[in-house]
Coordinates of C-alpha atoms in Angstrom, one line a residue:
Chain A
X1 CA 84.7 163.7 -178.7
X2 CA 83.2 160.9 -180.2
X3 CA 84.5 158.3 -177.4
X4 CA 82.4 161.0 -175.4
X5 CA 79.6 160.7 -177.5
X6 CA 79.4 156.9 -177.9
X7 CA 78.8 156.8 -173.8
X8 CA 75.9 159.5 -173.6
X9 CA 72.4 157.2 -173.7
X10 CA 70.2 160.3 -173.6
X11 CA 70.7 163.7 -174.8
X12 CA 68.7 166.7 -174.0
X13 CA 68.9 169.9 -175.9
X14 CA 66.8 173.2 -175.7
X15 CA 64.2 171.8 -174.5
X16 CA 61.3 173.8 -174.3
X17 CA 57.9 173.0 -172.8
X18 CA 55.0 175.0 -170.8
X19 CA 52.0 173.6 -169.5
X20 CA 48.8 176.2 -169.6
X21 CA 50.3 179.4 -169.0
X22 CA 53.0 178.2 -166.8
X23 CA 56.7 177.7 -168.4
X24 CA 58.2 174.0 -167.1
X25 CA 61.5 174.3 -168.7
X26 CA 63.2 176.9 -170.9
X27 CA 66.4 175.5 -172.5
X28 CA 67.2 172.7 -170.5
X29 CA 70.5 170.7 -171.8
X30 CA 71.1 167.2 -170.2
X31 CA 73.8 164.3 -171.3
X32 CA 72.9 161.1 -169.3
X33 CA 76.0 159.1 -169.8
X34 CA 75.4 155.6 -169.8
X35 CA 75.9 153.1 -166.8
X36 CA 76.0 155.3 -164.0
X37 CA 73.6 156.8 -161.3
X38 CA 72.3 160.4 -162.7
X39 CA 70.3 162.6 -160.1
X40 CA 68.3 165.2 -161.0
X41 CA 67.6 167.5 -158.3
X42 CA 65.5 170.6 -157.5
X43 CA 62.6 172.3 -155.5
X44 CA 59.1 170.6 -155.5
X45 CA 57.2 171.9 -158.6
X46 CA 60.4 172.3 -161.0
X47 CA 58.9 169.9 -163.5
X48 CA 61.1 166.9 -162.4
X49 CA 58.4 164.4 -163.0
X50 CA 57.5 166.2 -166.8
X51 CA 61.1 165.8 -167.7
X52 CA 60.7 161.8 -166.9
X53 CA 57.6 162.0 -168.8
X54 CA 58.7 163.9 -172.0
X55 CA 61.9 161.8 -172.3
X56 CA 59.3 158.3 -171.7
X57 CA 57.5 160.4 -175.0
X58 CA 54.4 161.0 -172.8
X59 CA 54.4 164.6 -173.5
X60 CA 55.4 166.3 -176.6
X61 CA 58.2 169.2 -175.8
X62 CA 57.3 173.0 -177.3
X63 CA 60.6 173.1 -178.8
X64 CA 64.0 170.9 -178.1
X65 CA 65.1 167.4 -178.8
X66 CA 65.4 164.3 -176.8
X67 CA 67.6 161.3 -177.9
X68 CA 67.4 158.6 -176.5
X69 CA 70.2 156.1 -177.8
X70 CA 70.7 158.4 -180.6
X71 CA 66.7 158.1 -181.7
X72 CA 64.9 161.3 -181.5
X73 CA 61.9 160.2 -179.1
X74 CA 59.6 162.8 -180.2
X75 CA 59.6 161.6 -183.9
X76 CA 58.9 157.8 -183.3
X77 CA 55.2 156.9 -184.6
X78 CA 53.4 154.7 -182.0
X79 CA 55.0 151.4 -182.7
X80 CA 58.7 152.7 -182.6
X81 CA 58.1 154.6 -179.4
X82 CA 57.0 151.5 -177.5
X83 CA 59.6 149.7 -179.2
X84 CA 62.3 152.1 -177.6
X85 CA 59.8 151.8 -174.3
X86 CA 60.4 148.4 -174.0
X87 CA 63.8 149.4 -173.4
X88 CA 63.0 151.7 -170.5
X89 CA 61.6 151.2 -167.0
X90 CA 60.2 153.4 -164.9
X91 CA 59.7 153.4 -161.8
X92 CA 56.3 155.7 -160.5
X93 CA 55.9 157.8 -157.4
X94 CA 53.0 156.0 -156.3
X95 CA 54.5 152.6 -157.6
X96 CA 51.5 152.3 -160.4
X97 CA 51.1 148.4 -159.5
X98 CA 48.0 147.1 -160.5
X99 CA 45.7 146.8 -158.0
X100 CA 43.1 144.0 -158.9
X101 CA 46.9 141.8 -159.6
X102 CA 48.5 139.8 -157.1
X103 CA 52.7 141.3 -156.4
X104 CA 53.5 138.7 -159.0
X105 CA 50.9 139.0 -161.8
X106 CA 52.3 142.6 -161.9
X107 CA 55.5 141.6 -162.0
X108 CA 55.0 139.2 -165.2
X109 CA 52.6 141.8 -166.8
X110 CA 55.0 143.0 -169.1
X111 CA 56.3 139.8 -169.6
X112 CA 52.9 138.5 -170.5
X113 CA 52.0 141.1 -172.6
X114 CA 55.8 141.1 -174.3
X115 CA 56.8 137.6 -174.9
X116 CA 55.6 134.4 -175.9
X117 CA 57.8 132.9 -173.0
X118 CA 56.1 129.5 -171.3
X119 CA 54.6 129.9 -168.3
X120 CA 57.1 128.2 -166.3
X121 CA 59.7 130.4 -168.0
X122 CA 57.9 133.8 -166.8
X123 CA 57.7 132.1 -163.5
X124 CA 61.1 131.7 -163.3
X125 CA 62.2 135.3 -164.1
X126 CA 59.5 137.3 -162.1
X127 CA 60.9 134.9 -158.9
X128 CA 64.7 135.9 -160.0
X129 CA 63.3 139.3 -160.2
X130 CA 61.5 139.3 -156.8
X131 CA 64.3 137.8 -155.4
X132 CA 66.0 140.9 -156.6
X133 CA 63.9 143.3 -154.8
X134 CA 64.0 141.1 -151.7
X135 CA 60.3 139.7 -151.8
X136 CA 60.2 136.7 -153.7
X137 CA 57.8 135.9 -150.2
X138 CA 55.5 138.7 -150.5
X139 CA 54.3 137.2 -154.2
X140 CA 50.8 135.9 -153.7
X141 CA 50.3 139.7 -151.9
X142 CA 47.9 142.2 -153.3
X143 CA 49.4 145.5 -153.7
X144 CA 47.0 147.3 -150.7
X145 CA 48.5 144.6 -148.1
X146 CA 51.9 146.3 -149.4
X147 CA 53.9 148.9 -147.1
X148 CA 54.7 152.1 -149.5
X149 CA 58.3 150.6 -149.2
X150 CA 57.1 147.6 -150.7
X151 CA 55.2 148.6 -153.3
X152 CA 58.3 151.0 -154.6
X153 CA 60.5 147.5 -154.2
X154 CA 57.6 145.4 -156.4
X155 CA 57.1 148.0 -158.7
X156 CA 61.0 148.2 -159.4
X157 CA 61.1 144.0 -159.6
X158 CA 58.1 145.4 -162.7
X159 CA 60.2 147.7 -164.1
X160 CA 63.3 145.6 -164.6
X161 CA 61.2 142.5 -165.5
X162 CA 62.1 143.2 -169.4
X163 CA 65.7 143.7 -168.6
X164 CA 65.9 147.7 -169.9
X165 CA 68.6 149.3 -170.7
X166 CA 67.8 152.2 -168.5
X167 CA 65.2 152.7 -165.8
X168 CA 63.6 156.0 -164.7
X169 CA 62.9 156.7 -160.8
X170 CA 60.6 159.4 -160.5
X171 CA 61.0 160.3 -156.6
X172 CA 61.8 156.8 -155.3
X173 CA 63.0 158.2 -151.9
X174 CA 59.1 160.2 -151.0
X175 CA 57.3 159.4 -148.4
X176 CA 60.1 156.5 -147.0
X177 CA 60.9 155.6 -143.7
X178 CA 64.6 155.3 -142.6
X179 CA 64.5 151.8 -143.2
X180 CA 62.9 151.6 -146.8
X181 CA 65.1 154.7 -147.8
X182 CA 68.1 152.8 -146.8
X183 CA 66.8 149.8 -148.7
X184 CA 65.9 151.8 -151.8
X185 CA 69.0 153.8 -152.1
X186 CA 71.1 150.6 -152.0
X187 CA 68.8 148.2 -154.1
X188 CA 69.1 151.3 -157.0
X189 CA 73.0 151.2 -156.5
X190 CA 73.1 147.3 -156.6
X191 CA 70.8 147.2 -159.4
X192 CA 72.5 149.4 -161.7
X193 CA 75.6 147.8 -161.6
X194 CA 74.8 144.0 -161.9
X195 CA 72.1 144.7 -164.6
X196 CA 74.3 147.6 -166.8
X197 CA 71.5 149.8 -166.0
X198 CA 71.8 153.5 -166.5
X199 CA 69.2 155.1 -163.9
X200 CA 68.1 158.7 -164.0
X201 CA 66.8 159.6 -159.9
X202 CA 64.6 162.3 -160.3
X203 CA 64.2 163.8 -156.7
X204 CA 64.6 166.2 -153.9
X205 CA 66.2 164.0 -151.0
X206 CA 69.9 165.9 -151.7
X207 CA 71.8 163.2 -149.1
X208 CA 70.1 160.4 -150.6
X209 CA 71.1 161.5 -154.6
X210 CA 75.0 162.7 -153.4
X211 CA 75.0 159.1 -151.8
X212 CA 74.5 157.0 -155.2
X213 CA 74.5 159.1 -157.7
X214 CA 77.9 159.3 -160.2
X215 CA 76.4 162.7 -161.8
X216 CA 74.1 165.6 -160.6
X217 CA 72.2 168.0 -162.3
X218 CA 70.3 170.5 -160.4
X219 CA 67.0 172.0 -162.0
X220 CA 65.4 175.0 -161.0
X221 CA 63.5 178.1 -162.8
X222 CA 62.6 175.8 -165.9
X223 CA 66.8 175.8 -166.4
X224 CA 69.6 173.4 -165.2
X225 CA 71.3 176.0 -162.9
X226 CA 74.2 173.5 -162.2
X227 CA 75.7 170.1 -163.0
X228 CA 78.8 168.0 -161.9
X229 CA 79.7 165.2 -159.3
X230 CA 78.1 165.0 -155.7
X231 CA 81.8 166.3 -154.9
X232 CA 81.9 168.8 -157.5
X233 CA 78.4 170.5 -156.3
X234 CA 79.5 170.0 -152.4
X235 CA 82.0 172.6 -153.2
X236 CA 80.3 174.9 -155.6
X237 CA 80.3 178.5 -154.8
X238 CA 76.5 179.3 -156.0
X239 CA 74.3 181.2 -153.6
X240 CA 71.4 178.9 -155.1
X241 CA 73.3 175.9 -155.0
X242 CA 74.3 176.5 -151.5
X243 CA 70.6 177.2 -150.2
X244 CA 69.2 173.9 -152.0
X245 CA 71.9 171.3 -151.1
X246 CA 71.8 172.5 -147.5
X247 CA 68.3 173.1 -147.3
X248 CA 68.1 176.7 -146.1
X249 CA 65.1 178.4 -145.5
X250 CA 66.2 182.0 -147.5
X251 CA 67.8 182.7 -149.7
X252 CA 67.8 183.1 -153.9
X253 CA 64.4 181.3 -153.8
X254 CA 62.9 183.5 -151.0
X255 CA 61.1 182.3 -148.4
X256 CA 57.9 184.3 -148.7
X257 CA 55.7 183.7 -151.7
X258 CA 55.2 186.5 -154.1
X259 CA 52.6 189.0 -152.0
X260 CA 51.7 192.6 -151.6
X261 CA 53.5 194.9 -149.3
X262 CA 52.9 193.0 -145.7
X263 CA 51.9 196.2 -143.8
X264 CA 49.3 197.8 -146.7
X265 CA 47.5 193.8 -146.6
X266 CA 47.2 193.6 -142.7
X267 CA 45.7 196.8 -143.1
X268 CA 43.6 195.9 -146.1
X269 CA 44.4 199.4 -147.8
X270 CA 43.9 198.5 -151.9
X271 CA 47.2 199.3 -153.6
X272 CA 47.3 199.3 -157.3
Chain B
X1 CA 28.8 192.5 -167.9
X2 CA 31.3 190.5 -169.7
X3 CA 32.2 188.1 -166.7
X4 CA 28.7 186.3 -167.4
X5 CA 29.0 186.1 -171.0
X6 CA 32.9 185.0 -170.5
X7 CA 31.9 182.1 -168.3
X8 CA 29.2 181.3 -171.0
X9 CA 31.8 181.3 -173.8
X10 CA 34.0 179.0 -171.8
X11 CA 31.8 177.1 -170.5
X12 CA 30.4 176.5 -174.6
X13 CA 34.1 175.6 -175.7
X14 CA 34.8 173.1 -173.0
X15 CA 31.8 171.2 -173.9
X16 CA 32.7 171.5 -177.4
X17 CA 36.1 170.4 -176.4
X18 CA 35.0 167.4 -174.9
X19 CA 32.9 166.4 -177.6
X20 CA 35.4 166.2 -179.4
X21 CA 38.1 164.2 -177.8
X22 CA 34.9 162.2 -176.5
X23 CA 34.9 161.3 -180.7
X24 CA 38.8 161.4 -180.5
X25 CA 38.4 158.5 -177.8
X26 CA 35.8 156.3 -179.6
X27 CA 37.4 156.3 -182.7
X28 CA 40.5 154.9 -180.6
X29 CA 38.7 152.3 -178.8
X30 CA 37.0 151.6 -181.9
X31 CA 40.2 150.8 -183.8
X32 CA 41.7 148.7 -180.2
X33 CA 38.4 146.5 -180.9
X34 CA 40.1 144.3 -183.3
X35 CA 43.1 143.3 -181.0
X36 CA 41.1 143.0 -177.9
X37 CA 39.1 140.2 -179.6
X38 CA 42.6 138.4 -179.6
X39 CA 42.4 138.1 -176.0
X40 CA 38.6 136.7 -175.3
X41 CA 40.1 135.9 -171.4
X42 CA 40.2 139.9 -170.6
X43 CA 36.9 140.0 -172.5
X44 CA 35.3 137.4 -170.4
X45 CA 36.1 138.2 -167.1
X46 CA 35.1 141.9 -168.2
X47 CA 32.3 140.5 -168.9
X48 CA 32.0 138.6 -165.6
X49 CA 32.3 142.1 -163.3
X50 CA 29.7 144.2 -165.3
X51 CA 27.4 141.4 -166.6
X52 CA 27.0 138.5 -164.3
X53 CA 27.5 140.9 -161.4
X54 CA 24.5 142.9 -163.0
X55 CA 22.2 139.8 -162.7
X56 CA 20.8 140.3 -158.8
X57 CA 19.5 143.9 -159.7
X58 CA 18.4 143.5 -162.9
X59 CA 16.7 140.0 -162.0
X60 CA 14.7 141.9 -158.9
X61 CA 14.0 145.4 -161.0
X62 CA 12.6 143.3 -163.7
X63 CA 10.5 141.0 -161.2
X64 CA 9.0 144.1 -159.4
X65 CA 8.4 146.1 -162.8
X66 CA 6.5 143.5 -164.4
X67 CA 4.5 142.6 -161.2
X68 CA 3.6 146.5 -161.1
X69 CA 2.9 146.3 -164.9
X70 CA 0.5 143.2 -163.9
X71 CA -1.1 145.0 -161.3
X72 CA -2.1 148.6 -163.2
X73 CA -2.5 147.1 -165.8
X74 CA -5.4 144.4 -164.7
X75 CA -7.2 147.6 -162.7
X76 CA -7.4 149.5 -165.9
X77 CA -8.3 146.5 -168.1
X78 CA -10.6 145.0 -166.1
X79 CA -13.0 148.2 -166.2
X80 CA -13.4 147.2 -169.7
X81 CA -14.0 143.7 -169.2
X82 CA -10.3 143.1 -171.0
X83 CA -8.1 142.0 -168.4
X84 CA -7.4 138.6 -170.7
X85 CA -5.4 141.5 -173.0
X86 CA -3.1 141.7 -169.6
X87 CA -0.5 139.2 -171.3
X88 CA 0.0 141.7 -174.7
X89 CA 0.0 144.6 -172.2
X90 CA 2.8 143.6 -170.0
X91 CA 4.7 142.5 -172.8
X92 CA 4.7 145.0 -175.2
X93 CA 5.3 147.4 -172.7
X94 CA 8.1 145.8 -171.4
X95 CA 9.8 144.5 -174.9
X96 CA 9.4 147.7 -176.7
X97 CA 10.3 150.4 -173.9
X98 CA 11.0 149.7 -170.4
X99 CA 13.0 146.1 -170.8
X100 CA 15.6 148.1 -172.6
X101 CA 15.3 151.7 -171.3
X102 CA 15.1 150.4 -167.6
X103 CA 18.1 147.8 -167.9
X104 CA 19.9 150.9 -169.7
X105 CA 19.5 153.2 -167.1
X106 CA 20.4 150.2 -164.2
X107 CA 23.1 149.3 -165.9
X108 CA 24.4 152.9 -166.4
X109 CA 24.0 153.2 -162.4
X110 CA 25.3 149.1 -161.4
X111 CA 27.9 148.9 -164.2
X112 CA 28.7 152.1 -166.2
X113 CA 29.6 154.0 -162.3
X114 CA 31.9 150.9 -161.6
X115 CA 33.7 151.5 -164.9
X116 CA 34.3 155.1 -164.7
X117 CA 35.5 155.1 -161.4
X118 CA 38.0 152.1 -161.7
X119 CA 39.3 153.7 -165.2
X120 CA 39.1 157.1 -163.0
X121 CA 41.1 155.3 -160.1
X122 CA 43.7 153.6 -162.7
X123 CA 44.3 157.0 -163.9
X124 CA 44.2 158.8 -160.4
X125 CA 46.8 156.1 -159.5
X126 CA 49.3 156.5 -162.4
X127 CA 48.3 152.7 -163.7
X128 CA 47.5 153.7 -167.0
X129 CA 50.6 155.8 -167.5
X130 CA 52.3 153.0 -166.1
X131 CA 50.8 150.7 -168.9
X132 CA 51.9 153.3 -171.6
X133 CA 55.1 153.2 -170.6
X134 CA 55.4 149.3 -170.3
X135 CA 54.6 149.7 -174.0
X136 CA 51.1 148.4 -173.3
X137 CA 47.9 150.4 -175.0
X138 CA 45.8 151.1 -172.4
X139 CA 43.2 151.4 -174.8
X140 CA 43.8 147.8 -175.8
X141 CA 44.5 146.5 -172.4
X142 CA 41.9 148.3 -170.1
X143 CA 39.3 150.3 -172.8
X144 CA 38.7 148.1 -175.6
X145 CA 37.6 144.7 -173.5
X146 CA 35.6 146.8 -170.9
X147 CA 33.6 148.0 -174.0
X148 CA 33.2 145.0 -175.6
X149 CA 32.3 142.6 -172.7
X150 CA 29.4 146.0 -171.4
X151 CA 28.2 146.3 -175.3
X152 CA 27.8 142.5 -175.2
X153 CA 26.3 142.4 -171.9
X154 CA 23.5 145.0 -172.6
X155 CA 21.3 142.8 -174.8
X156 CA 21.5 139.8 -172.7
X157 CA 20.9 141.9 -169.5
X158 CA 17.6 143.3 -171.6
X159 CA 16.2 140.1 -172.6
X160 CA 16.6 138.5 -168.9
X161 CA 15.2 141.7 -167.2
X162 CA 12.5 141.9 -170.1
X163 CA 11.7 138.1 -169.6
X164 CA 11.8 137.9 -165.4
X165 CA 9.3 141.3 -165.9
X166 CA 6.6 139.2 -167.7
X167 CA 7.0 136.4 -165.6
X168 CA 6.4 139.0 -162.6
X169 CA 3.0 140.6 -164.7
X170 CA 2.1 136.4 -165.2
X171 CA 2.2 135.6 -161.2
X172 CA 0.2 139.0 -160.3
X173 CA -2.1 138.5 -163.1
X174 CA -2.5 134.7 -163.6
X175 CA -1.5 133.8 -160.3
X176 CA -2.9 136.5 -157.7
X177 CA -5.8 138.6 -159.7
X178 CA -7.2 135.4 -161.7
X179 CA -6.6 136.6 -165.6
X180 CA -6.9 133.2 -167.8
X181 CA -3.6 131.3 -167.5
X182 CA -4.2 130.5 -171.6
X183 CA -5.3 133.7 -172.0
X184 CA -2.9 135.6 -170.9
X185 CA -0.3 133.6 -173.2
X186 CA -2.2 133.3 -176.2
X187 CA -2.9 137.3 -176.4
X188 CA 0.8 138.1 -175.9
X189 CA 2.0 135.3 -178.6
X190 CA -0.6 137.3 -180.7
X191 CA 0.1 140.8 -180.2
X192 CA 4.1 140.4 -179.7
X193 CA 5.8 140.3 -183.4
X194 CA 9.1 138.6 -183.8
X195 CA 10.3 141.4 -185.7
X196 CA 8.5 144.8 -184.9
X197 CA 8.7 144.1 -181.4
X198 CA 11.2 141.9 -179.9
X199 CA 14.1 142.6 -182.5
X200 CA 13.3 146.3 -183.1
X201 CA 12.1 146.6 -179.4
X202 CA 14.9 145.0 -177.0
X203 CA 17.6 143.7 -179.3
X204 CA 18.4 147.0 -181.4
X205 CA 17.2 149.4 -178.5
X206 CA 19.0 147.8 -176.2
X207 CA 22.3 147.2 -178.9
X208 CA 21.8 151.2 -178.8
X209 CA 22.1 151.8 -175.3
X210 CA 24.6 149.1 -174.8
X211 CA 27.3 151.2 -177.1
X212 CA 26.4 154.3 -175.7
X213 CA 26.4 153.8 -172.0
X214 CA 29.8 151.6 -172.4
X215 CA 31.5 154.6 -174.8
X216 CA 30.1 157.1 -172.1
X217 CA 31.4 155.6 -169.2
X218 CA 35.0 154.6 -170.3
X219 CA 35.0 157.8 -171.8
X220 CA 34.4 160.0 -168.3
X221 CA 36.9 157.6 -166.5
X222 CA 39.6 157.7 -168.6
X223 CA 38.9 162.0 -169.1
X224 CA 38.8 162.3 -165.7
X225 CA 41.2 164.7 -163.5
X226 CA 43.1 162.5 -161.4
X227 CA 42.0 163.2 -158.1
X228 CA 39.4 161.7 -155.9
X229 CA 37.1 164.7 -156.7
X230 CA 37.9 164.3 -160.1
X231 CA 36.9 160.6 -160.2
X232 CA 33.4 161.5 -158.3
X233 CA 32.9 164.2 -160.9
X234 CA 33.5 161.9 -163.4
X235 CA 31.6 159.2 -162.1
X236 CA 28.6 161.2 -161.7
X237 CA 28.5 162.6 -165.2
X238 CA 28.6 159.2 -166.1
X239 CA 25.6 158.0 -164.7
X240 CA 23.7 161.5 -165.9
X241 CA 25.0 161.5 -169.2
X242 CA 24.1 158.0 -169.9
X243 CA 20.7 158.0 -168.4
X244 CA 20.0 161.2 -170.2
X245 CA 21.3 160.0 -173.4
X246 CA 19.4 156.7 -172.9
X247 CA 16.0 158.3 -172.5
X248 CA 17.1 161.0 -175.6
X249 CA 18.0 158.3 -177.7
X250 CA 15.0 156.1 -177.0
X251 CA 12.8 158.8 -177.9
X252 CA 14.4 159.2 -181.1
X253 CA 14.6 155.1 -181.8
X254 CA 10.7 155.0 -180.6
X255 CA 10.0 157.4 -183.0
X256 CA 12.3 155.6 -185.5
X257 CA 10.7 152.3 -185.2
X258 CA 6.8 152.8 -184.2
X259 CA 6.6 156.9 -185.1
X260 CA 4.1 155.0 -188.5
X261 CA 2.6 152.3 -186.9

């Protein structure tokens, strides 16, 4: 048990949080072992992004703990929170570059703002980074002459510039052509194993995840409804799991949004 | 009966609501102020984008105000056979009210818009949270510099519009209408007090406006919902509230300052 424990980098329990009136997550247990390739996966609106968020100690949960490490994220003051930050890289949706920086400003902006390393130092490491992503040539670039591909790849080289222990893709695969997917989905795999990363893939591309990813968790309701390996959930029973990993249009989560009785709207008659 | 009442209510705690993280903010910023000063580079070129590029309009408002100060105010004076008073005239006017109040409400529309909707955009576009969770303070990074190089750059951008306006009264009045070139600088060195007027009048009016222009507009950017409607909401509560507040406050700092005279 505690051989088990030592390898879990972040642990999730009871998690509660809501957002207005709407509930994100009731009860939601994780373990993120470390080193590997966790997915999360689920339906559009599930609160994938918030979970990023609340375990990056963004958000504040209603109820629950996240440990990160072994350090409760929720009860770090400022300067311990970005201490453990520092450690974590994330990777945004929209890639989050800066935009009045050239591709490598924003790739030494954390170094810049983290170390006292000499300039030709930080040159060094955002070109080994850059080279990483494939786009050591693309450096004197501002981030609007970037393809969406691009941008994903500069803002990874950003995310791993401080070396983290664990870096954060918040739907890396959106929005990607064939090409960039292909590149993405290998770079994250690559990545993770030269560096010693452990990457959590928060996303609903389910052949992407099963291709990379060592562990899945599938989110839905506010609830994980199912974990294992890609294997594991390829062969689960579930009538939810079923409809989501094969993408079928009915089924537990129906297709039709909550509504009145179709006949009694088309006719407009006012039921109760 | 109660819908209209319900919306007031709401309506009553939101502003409340924002009044208070508005004071939430500035005390934030406020306490960021003594790390940004670390870094004088971000500070300079923030002071670059909203006070150098603020030079062309403020240079050609303040050339056309004081030439229209020149102009109505030689027709009225020279009924009375006063028109050598023109110098005092345009000065005064323009270093105790409109030097400030009119570089206050440019500024709010050249350079307080701009800030909004870059802080708005940074937000819309996840840079901020991307800041945060590089372990960077966005209010040290992004807020705290844009504040100081704007509350720096008010008083400068004051005295040059407040100077290029009398130099614009001096070529309609001296130049066109024929006032007495000694005249006209002999009554304004007369009339126009070191301390009543220049100090009171553009420096501390325009020290006024400078913090709260600057706290309003970094305020609306980074309160904005992150959306492009969102950002043009933002941005034009900025420019309202500031002007607004600008006018309010110089009321209350005219008052203040010359409510005894």
């Amino acid at each position: 048990m505690n051989q088990l424990d030592s390898t879990i980098l972040i642990r999730v329990r009871d998690l509660h949080f809501t957002r207005g009136d709407r509930v994100i997550f009731s009860g939601v247990d994780l373990d993120i072992p470390a080193g590997g390739v966790t997915a999360i996966l689920g339906p559009s609106g599930t609160g994938k992004t918030t979970l990023l968020r609340l375990i990056g100690g963004q958000l504040l949960p209603d109820r629950g703990t996240i440990e990160v490490d072994g350090i409760n994220v929720h009860q770090l003051r400022t300067a311990g929170l970005y201490a453990l930050r520092k450690r974590m890289g994330m990777l945004f949706q929209s890639g989050a570059l800066f935009t009045d920086l050239t591709v490598f400003e924003n790739v030494a902006f954390p170094l810049h703002e983290h170390t006292d390393l000499p300039e030709s130092v930080i040159h060094a490491l955002v070109l080994l980074k850059l080279q990483a992503v494939g786009l050591r040539g693309a450096r004197e670039m501002m981030p609007s002459e970037l393809s969406g591909g691009m941008a994903r790849r500069v803002a990874l080289a950003r995310a791993i510039a401080l070396d983290p222990d664990m870096v954060m893709y918040d739907e890396p695969f959106a929005g990607q052509d064939p090409i960039s997917m292909g590149v993405l989905v290998s770079l994250i795999r690559r990545l993770n194993d030269a560096m010693g990363l452990t990457s959590i893939i928060v996303t609903h591309d389910v052949p992407e995840a099963c291709a990379i990813a060592d562990n899945i968790y599938l989110v839905s309701g506010g609830r994980v409804v199912e974990g294992g390996t890609p294997t594991a959930l390829a062969a689960s029973e579930s009538a939810w799991v079923r409809q989501f990993m094969d993408g079928l249009a009915d089924g537990p989560v129906p297709f039709h949004y909550p509504a009145r009785d179709y006949r009694a709207d088309m006719l407009g008659i006012e039921t109760g | 009966m109660i819908n209209p009442l319900q919306m007031l209510g709401q309506r009553a705690l939101d502003s409340l609501a924002r009044l208070g993280r508005s004071a939430l903010f500035s005390v934030r910023v406020a306490a960021s102020v003594g790390p940004a000063l670390m870094r004088p580079g971000l500070i300079l070129s923030q002071i670059y984008s909203v006070g150098v590029l603020s030079l062309p309009i403020i240079v050609v408002a303040g050339l056309f105000v004081g030439m229209v100060l020149g102009l109505q105010g030689y027709t009225t004076l020279v009924d009375f056979g006063a028109e050598e008073s023109l110098g005092s005239a345009v000065a005064l006017t323009l270093v105790r009210e409109l030097g400030p109040v009119v570089t206050g409400l440019l500024y709010a529309g050249r350079a307080g818009s701009a800030l909004t909707a870059e802080i708005g955009l940074m937000k819309a576009t996840e840079q901020l949270s991307g800041m945060e969770m590089m372990a960077v303070d966005p209010h040290r990074r992004v807020m705290a510099p844009r504040f100081l190089a704007g509350w720096l750059a008010m008083p400068l951008l004051a005295c040059i519009f407040t100077a290029v306006g009398i130099l614009g009264g001096y070529f309609i009045g001296v130049g066109l209408l024929g006032v007495d070139d000694g005249a006209f600088w002999s009554q304004m060195q007369a009339s126009v007090d070191l301390r009543e007027d220049v100090i009171n009048g553009v420096l501390v009016k325009s020290i006024a406006f400078g913090l709260v222009a600057n706290v309003i507009a970094i305020f609306e950017g980074n309160d904005a919902v992150p959306t492009s409607e969102g950002v043009s909401r933002a941005t034009t509560r900025s420019v309202v509230n500031t002007s607004l507040a600008i006018l309010g406050l110089d009321f209350v700092l005219t008052a203040l300052m010359f409510g005894d005279l």
